[in-house]
Amino acid sequence: MAENQLYVVATPIGNLADITLRAQQVLESVDIVAAEDTRHTKKLLNHLGIQKPCMATHDHNEAHAAQQIIEKLKIGQNVAIVSDAGTPLIADPGYHVADQVAKAGFKVVPIPGACAVITALCAAALPTDRFIFDGFLPSKTTARKGYFNGVKHEERTLVVYESPHRIMHAVDDLISELGPDREIVLARELTKTFETFLRGTAQEVKAMMVADANQQRGEFVMMIRGVISNKKLEVSQEALDLTLLIAKELPLKKAAAIVSEHTGFKKNQLYQFALESKAE
Ligand code: SAM
C-alpha cells in the first residue's frame, strides 16, 4: 500500500456480506480509521476481525478532524474514512476532510461499495440513463412542498432520501404538488431481510403503506419518474384529449392504456403528457 493516502471506504448499508474485499484489505492495512461514529464502526471492524484505532470524524468536528488527518498523512501514515453505512460523503460526512486533504496535496482514493442511491436505482425499474440525486428531503412541510413544486417539470428520474418518521408526510406532499398519478418507487430496507420495492402511482403507493403499517418502517429511498417533455411526444392532440376525457371516469393509467390500444400511440407517452396537462 502506498503511503500518505486518504482512503474513502464504502461499508454495507444493511447486509454485512456487501463489504468488498478491497475495503477489508484497506481497513486492515491503514494506520487509523476516521469514523462517523466510532462505536458503530468498531462493531463492523470486530465483525471483520480487524483491530484498528478509530477517531471520530462527524458533522460537528470535521474541520478539526481534517487537520488531524493531514498531520497523520504528513508523517507517512495512511487513513481510511468511513461513515455509519454506505459511501462516505453521499449524504454523509467526509466532504470537508476530502477537500482539505486534497488541497494539502495528498491523494484521496475511492474504495467503492454499497450506496443506497445506486442500490435503489438499479432495481427500481425506472429510467436510469439520467437521474438527479437531491440528498435528504427538507424536513418541514412548506419547504418539502416547495421542493416538489420546483421539480414538477423535471424530465430526469429524481432520487431522494427520507426518514421513516416523515415518509408518509413526504408522500402526501408529493401527491399535493405532483398529483396522485405521478409514478414513484419507494425502496425500503435495501439489502436487509425486509427489503421491499413499492411501485405505482403516488396514490397507489400511499394505499399500500396505509394498508400495511410495516411498509412505513425502516430506511427509505424515494424515486420519482420524471416527465416526458412535450417536445419529445409523438402523440396527437386528439388522442391526448381523449385520454383526459376518459380519465374523468377511470384512473389515468387505464385511460392511457385504452387510448393506446385504439390509436397505437405509446401508453407511457399518453400517460405522461396527460399527467403534465392535468398538473398544469
Ligand atoms: N452514505 C449513505 C449511502 O451511501 O447511501 C447514506 C447515508 S444517509 C445518512 C442515510 C439515508 O440513506 C437513510 O435515511 C435512507 O434514506 C438511505 N439509506 C441508507 N441505507 C438504506 C437502506 N438499507 N435502505 C433504504 N435506504 C437506505
Short mmCIF file of C-alpha atoms and ligand atoms in Angstrom, two decimals:
data_model
loop_
_atom_site.label_atom_id
_atom_site.label_comp_id
_atom_site.label_asym_id
_atom_site.label_seq_id
_atom_site.Cartn_x
_atom_site.Cartn_y
_atom_site.Cartn_z
CA MET A 1 0.00 0.00 0.00
CA ALA A 2 1.33 3.42 -0.96
CA GLU A 3 1.92 5.87 1.86
CA ASN A 4 0.23 9.16 2.76
CA GLN A 5 -3.18 8.41 1.31
CA LEU A 6 -6.73 9.02 2.44
CA TYR A 7 -8.99 6.10 1.50
CA VAL A 8 -12.73 6.84 1.26
CA VAL A 9 -14.16 3.42 2.09
CA ALA A 10 -17.76 2.35 1.44
CA THR A 11 -19.30 -0.02 4.01
CA PRO A 12 -22.54 -2.10 3.84
CA ILE A 13 -25.98 -0.45 4.05
CA GLY A 14 -27.55 -3.45 5.79
CA ASN A 15 -26.18 -6.77 4.62
CA LEU A 16 -22.68 -7.18 6.04
CA ALA A 17 -21.74 -9.54 3.21
CA ASP A 18 -21.70 -6.46 0.97
CA ILE A 19 -18.32 -5.36 2.32
CA THR A 20 -15.83 -5.59 -0.53
CA LEU A 21 -12.54 -7.46 -0.46
CA ARG A 22 -10.70 -4.25 -1.18
CA ALA A 23 -12.48 -2.42 1.65
CA GLN A 24 -11.37 -5.17 4.05
CA GLN A 25 -7.79 -5.04 2.78
CA VAL A 26 -7.67 -1.26 3.16
CA LEU A 27 -9.24 -1.28 6.64
CA GLU A 28 -6.72 -3.92 7.69
CA SER A 29 -3.73 -2.01 6.43
CA VAL A 30 -4.37 1.66 7.26
CA ASP A 31 -2.96 3.19 10.43
CA ILE A 32 -6.23 4.70 11.62
CA VAL A 33 -9.91 4.77 10.67
CA ALA A 34 -11.76 8.10 10.76
CA ALA A 35 -15.32 7.11 11.60
CA GLU A 36 -18.64 8.98 11.79
CA ASP A 37 -19.48 7.00 14.95
CA THR A 38 -16.53 5.10 16.39
CA ARG A 39 -18.70 2.65 18.37
CA HIS A 40 -20.66 1.76 15.25
CA THR A 41 -17.51 1.28 13.17
CA LYS A 42 -15.82 -0.77 15.91
CA LYS A 43 -18.70 -3.26 15.59
CA LEU A 44 -18.08 -3.60 11.85
CA LEU A 45 -14.33 -3.95 12.41
CA ASN A 46 -14.92 -6.60 15.09
CA HIS A 47 -17.18 -8.48 12.69
CA LEU A 48 -14.33 -8.41 10.13
CA GLY A 49 -11.78 -9.45 12.77
CA ILE A 50 -9.89 -6.17 12.41
CA GLN A 51 -8.38 -4.29 15.36
CA LYS A 52 -7.71 -0.71 14.42
CA PRO A 53 -7.64 2.64 16.22
CA CYS A 54 -10.57 4.87 15.29
CA MET A 55 -11.01 8.64 15.53
CA ALA A 56 -14.35 10.46 15.49
CA THR A 57 -14.99 12.41 12.28
CA HIS A 58 -18.53 13.70 12.09
CA ASP A 59 -20.51 16.76 11.00
CA HIS A 60 -19.61 18.67 14.18
CA ASN A 61 -15.82 18.25 14.16
CA GLU A 62 -14.88 17.76 10.51
CA ALA A 63 -12.67 20.85 10.16
CA HIS A 64 -10.61 19.89 13.22
CA ALA A 65 -10.55 16.19 12.24
CA ALA A 66 -9.32 17.15 8.76
CA GLN A 67 -6.30 18.87 10.29
CA GLN A 68 -5.57 15.84 12.50
CA ILE A 69 -5.77 13.57 9.45
CA ILE A 70 -3.42 15.83 7.48
CA GLU A 71 -0.90 15.65 10.34
CA LYS A 72 -1.02 11.84 10.13
CA LEU A 73 -0.58 11.86 6.36
CA LYS A 74 2.39 14.21 6.76
CA ILE A 75 4.22 11.63 8.90
CA GLY A 76 3.65 8.90 6.30
CA GLN A 77 0.52 7.27 7.71
CA ASN A 78 -2.49 6.05 5.74
CA VAL A 79 -6.00 6.91 6.85
CA ALA A 80 -9.40 5.41 5.93
CA ILE A 81 -12.58 7.40 6.32
CA VAL A 82 -15.91 5.57 6.75
CA SER A 83 -19.45 6.60 7.63
CA ASP A 84 -22.04 4.60 9.55
CA ALA A 85 -23.33 2.94 6.37
CA GLY A 86 -22.75 3.17 2.65
CA THR A 87 -20.48 5.57 0.86
CA PRO A 88 -19.00 8.45 2.87
CA LEU A 89 -19.75 11.95 1.51
CA ILE A 90 -23.04 10.78 -0.03
CA ALA A 91 -25.50 12.47 2.37
CA ASP A 92 -22.84 11.70 4.97
CA PRO A 93 -19.79 13.42 6.49
CA GLY A 94 -16.43 13.41 4.72
CA TYR A 95 -16.57 16.26 2.21
CA HIS A 96 -14.54 18.71 4.32
CA VAL A 97 -11.94 16.07 5.09
CA ALA A 98 -11.55 15.07 1.42
CA ASP A 99 -11.43 18.74 0.39
CA GLN A 100 -8.78 19.71 2.95
CA VAL A 101 -6.70 16.59 2.31
CA ALA A 102 -6.74 17.14 -1.48
CA LYS A 103 -5.87 20.83 -1.01
CA ALA A 104 -2.96 19.81 1.23
CA GLY A 105 -1.61 17.82 -1.73
CA PHE A 106 -2.39 14.26 -0.61
CA LYS A 107 -4.14 11.59 -2.66
CA VAL A 108 -7.80 10.82 -1.96
CA VAL A 109 -8.53 7.24 -3.07
CA PRO A 110 -12.09 5.89 -3.52
CA ILE A 111 -12.85 2.34 -2.35
CA PRO A 112 -16.30 1.82 -3.91
CA GLY A 113 -19.08 -0.30 -2.46
CA ALA A 114 -22.66 -0.04 -1.25
CA CYS A 115 -24.55 3.21 -1.73
CA ALA A 116 -28.31 3.45 -1.17
CA VAL A 117 -28.94 5.77 -4.17
CA ILE A 118 -27.36 3.40 -6.66
CA THR A 119 -28.67 0.24 -5.00
CA ALA A 120 -32.22 1.65 -5.15
CA LEU A 121 -31.93 2.88 -8.73
CA CYS A 122 -30.55 -0.33 -10.16
CA ALA A 123 -33.69 -2.29 -9.20
CA ALA A 124 -36.32 0.46 -9.33
CA ALA A 125 -37.20 -0.24 -12.96
CA LEU A 126 -37.25 3.50 -13.70
CA PRO A 127 -35.13 5.27 -16.34
CA THR A 128 -31.55 5.44 -15.06
CA ASP A 129 -29.75 6.89 -18.07
CA ARG A 130 -30.05 10.29 -16.39
CA PHE A 131 -31.09 10.99 -12.80
CA ILE A 132 -30.83 13.62 -10.10
CA PHE A 133 -29.92 12.84 -6.51
CA ASP A 134 -31.06 15.59 -4.15
CA GLY A 135 -29.97 14.15 -0.78
CA PHE A 136 -32.49 14.32 2.08
CA LEU A 137 -35.86 15.95 1.50
CA PRO A 138 -36.40 19.12 3.55
CA SER A 139 -37.85 18.22 6.94
CA LYS A 140 -40.56 20.94 7.11
CA THR A 141 -43.77 20.63 5.12
CA THR A 142 -43.60 24.06 3.45
CA ALA A 143 -40.03 23.53 2.29
CA ARG A 144 -40.81 19.97 1.18
CA LYS A 145 -43.79 21.11 -0.88
CA GLY A 146 -41.59 23.86 -2.33
CA TYR A 147 -39.04 21.24 -3.33
CA PHE A 148 -41.64 19.06 -5.07
CA ASN A 149 -43.12 22.08 -6.80
CA GLY A 150 -39.67 23.07 -8.06
CA VAL A 151 -39.10 19.68 -9.71
CA LYS A 152 -42.59 19.38 -11.21
CA HIS A 153 -41.33 19.57 -14.79
CA GLU A 154 -38.07 17.67 -14.30
CA GLU A 155 -37.56 15.07 -17.02
CA ARG A 156 -34.88 13.06 -15.24
CA THR A 157 -35.61 10.43 -12.57
CA LEU A 158 -35.45 12.05 -9.13
CA VAL A 159 -33.91 10.29 -6.14
CA VAL A 160 -34.13 11.49 -2.53
CA TYR A 161 -33.57 10.10 0.94
CA GLU A 162 -36.30 10.30 3.57
CA SER A 163 -36.55 9.21 7.20
CA PRO A 164 -39.26 6.75 8.34
CA HIS A 165 -40.79 9.44 10.62
CA ARG A 166 -41.59 11.65 7.66
CA ILE A 167 -42.15 9.20 4.81
CA MET A 168 -45.96 9.39 4.90
CA HIS A 169 -45.90 13.20 5.08
CA ALA A 170 -43.48 13.22 2.17
CA VAL A 171 -45.79 11.04 0.06
CA ASP A 172 -48.74 13.32 0.96
CA ASP A 173 -46.80 16.44 -0.03
CA LEU A 174 -45.70 14.77 -3.25
CA ILE A 175 -49.33 13.99 -4.08
CA SER A 176 -50.37 17.58 -3.36
CA GLU A 177 -47.65 19.07 -5.62
CA LEU A 178 -47.11 16.47 -8.38
CA GLY A 179 -50.57 14.89 -8.37
CA PRO A 180 -51.80 11.44 -7.27
CA ASP A 181 -50.92 9.84 -10.62
CA ARG A 182 -47.18 10.55 -10.64
CA GLU A 183 -45.29 7.26 -10.75
CA ILE A 184 -42.98 6.66 -7.79
CA VAL A 185 -40.90 3.85 -6.32
CA LEU A 186 -40.07 3.54 -2.63
CA ALA A 187 -37.08 1.30 -1.93
CA ARG A 188 -37.26 0.18 1.69
CA GLU A 189 -34.71 -1.64 3.86
CA LEU A 190 -32.34 -2.28 0.96
CA THR A 191 -30.15 -5.38 1.29
CA LYS A 192 -31.90 -6.28 4.58
CA THR A 193 -34.40 -9.02 5.47
CA PHE A 194 -37.46 -6.91 4.72
CA GLU A 195 -36.22 -5.27 1.54
CA THR A 196 -39.25 -4.07 -0.46
CA PHE A 197 -39.82 -2.03 -3.59
CA LEU A 198 -43.21 -0.29 -3.56
CA ARG A 199 -44.04 0.71 -7.12
CA GLY A 200 -47.03 2.50 -8.60
CA THR A 201 -48.69 5.88 -8.79
CA ALA A 202 -48.18 8.00 -5.69
CA GLN A 203 -51.72 7.28 -4.54
CA GLU A 204 -51.30 3.53 -5.11
CA VAL A 205 -48.07 3.51 -3.10
CA LYS A 206 -49.73 5.51 -0.32
CA ALA A 207 -52.59 2.97 -0.22
CA MET A 208 -50.06 0.10 0.13
CA MET A 209 -48.45 1.88 3.09
CA VAL A 210 -51.77 2.67 4.76
CA ALA A 211 -52.91 -0.95 4.34
CA ASP A 212 -49.73 -2.32 5.94
CA ALA A 213 -48.08 -0.16 8.62
CA ASN A 214 -44.89 -2.25 8.33
CA GLN A 215 -44.38 -0.60 4.96
CA GLN A 216 -43.90 2.72 6.79
CA ARG A 217 -40.95 1.38 8.83
CA GLY A 218 -37.25 1.25 8.12
CA GLU A 219 -34.98 3.18 5.77
CA PHE A 220 -36.24 4.63 2.51
CA VAL A 221 -35.05 5.85 -0.84
CA MET A 222 -37.79 7.68 -2.76
CA MET A 223 -37.63 7.73 -6.55
CA ILE A 224 -39.92 9.76 -8.80
CA ARG A 225 -40.36 9.22 -12.53
CA GLY A 226 -39.56 12.37 -14.46
CA VAL A 227 -41.98 13.85 -17.01
CA ILE A 228 -41.63 13.38 -20.76
CA SER A 229 -41.11 16.72 -22.42
CA ASN A 230 -43.91 17.81 -24.78
CA LYS A 231 -41.28 18.24 -27.47
CA LYS A 232 -40.45 14.56 -27.47
CA LEU A 233 -44.05 13.43 -27.70
CA GLU A 234 -45.28 11.66 -30.73
CA VAL A 235 -48.97 11.58 -29.95
CA SER A 236 -51.80 13.58 -31.45
CA GLN A 237 -53.70 16.26 -29.59
CA GLU A 238 -56.87 14.30 -30.28
CA ALA A 239 -55.51 11.20 -28.54
CA LEU A 240 -54.43 13.30 -25.56
CA ASP A 241 -57.82 14.98 -25.29
CA LEU A 242 -59.46 11.58 -25.42
CA THR A 243 -57.16 10.27 -22.67
CA LEU A 244 -58.02 13.23 -20.44
CA LEU A 245 -61.72 12.75 -21.14
CA ILE A 246 -61.69 9.04 -20.24
CA ALA A 247 -59.56 9.84 -17.17
CA LYS A 248 -62.55 11.72 -15.74
CA GLU A 249 -64.22 8.33 -15.26
CA LEU A 250 -61.27 5.92 -14.95
CA PRO A 251 -57.74 6.02 -13.49
CA LEU A 252 -55.34 7.82 -15.83
CA LYS A 253 -53.23 4.71 -16.38
CA LYS A 254 -56.29 2.80 -17.57
CA ALA A 255 -57.38 5.71 -19.79
CA ALA A 256 -53.93 5.86 -21.39
CA ALA A 257 -53.97 2.09 -21.95
CA ILE A 258 -57.40 2.22 -23.66
CA VAL A 259 -56.43 5.11 -25.96
CA SER A 260 -53.09 3.47 -26.70
CA GLU A 261 -54.84 0.25 -27.75
CA HIS A 262 -57.14 2.13 -30.10
CA THR A 263 -54.69 4.61 -31.59
CA GLY A 264 -51.34 2.82 -31.47
CA PHE A 265 -49.68 5.73 -29.63
CA LYS A 266 -47.37 4.74 -26.79
CA LYS A 267 -49.20 4.19 -23.50
CA ASN A 268 -46.42 5.77 -21.42
CA GLN A 269 -46.29 8.90 -23.55
CA LEU A 270 -50.05 9.35 -23.43
CA TYR A 271 -49.91 8.85 -19.68
CA GLN A 272 -47.03 11.26 -19.07
CA PHE A 273 -48.38 14.04 -21.24
CA ALA A 274 -51.87 13.73 -19.79
CA LEU A 275 -50.26 13.89 -16.34
CA GLU A 276 -48.45 17.09 -17.25
CA SER A 277 -51.59 18.61 -18.69
CA LYS A 278 -53.51 17.74 -15.53
CA ALA A 279 -50.78 19.25 -13.33
CA GLU A 280 -50.86 22.47 -15.34
N1 SAM B 1 -23.92 7.36 2.71
C1 SAM B 1 -25.12 6.55 2.64
C2 SAM B 1 -25.20 5.96 1.22
O1 SAM B 1 -24.18 5.65 0.67
O2 SAM B 1 -26.29 5.80 0.71
C3 SAM B 1 -26.36 7.34 3.02
C4 SAM B 1 -26.34 7.85 4.41
S1 SAM B 1 -27.72 8.80 4.84
C5 SAM B 1 -27.22 9.48 6.39
C6 SAM B 1 -28.89 7.60 5.37
C7 SAM B 1 -30.10 7.52 4.44
O3 SAM B 1 -29.77 6.73 3.31
C8 SAM B 1 -31.29 6.84 5.07
O4 SAM B 1 -32.09 7.74 5.83
C9 SAM B 1 -32.05 6.33 3.86
O5 SAM B 1 -32.77 7.36 3.25
C10 SAM B 1 -30.87 5.91 2.95
N2 SAM B 1 -30.49 4.52 3.22
C11 SAM B 1 -29.38 4.07 3.81
N3 SAM B 1 -29.40 2.73 3.90
C12 SAM B 1 -30.56 2.32 3.36
C13 SAM B 1 -31.19 1.05 3.17
N4 SAM B 1 -30.61 -0.07 3.57
N5 SAM B 1 -32.40 1.02 2.57
C14 SAM B 1 -33.00 2.14 2.14
N6 SAM B 1 -32.47 3.37 2.31
C15 SAM B 1 -31.28 3.47 2.90
#
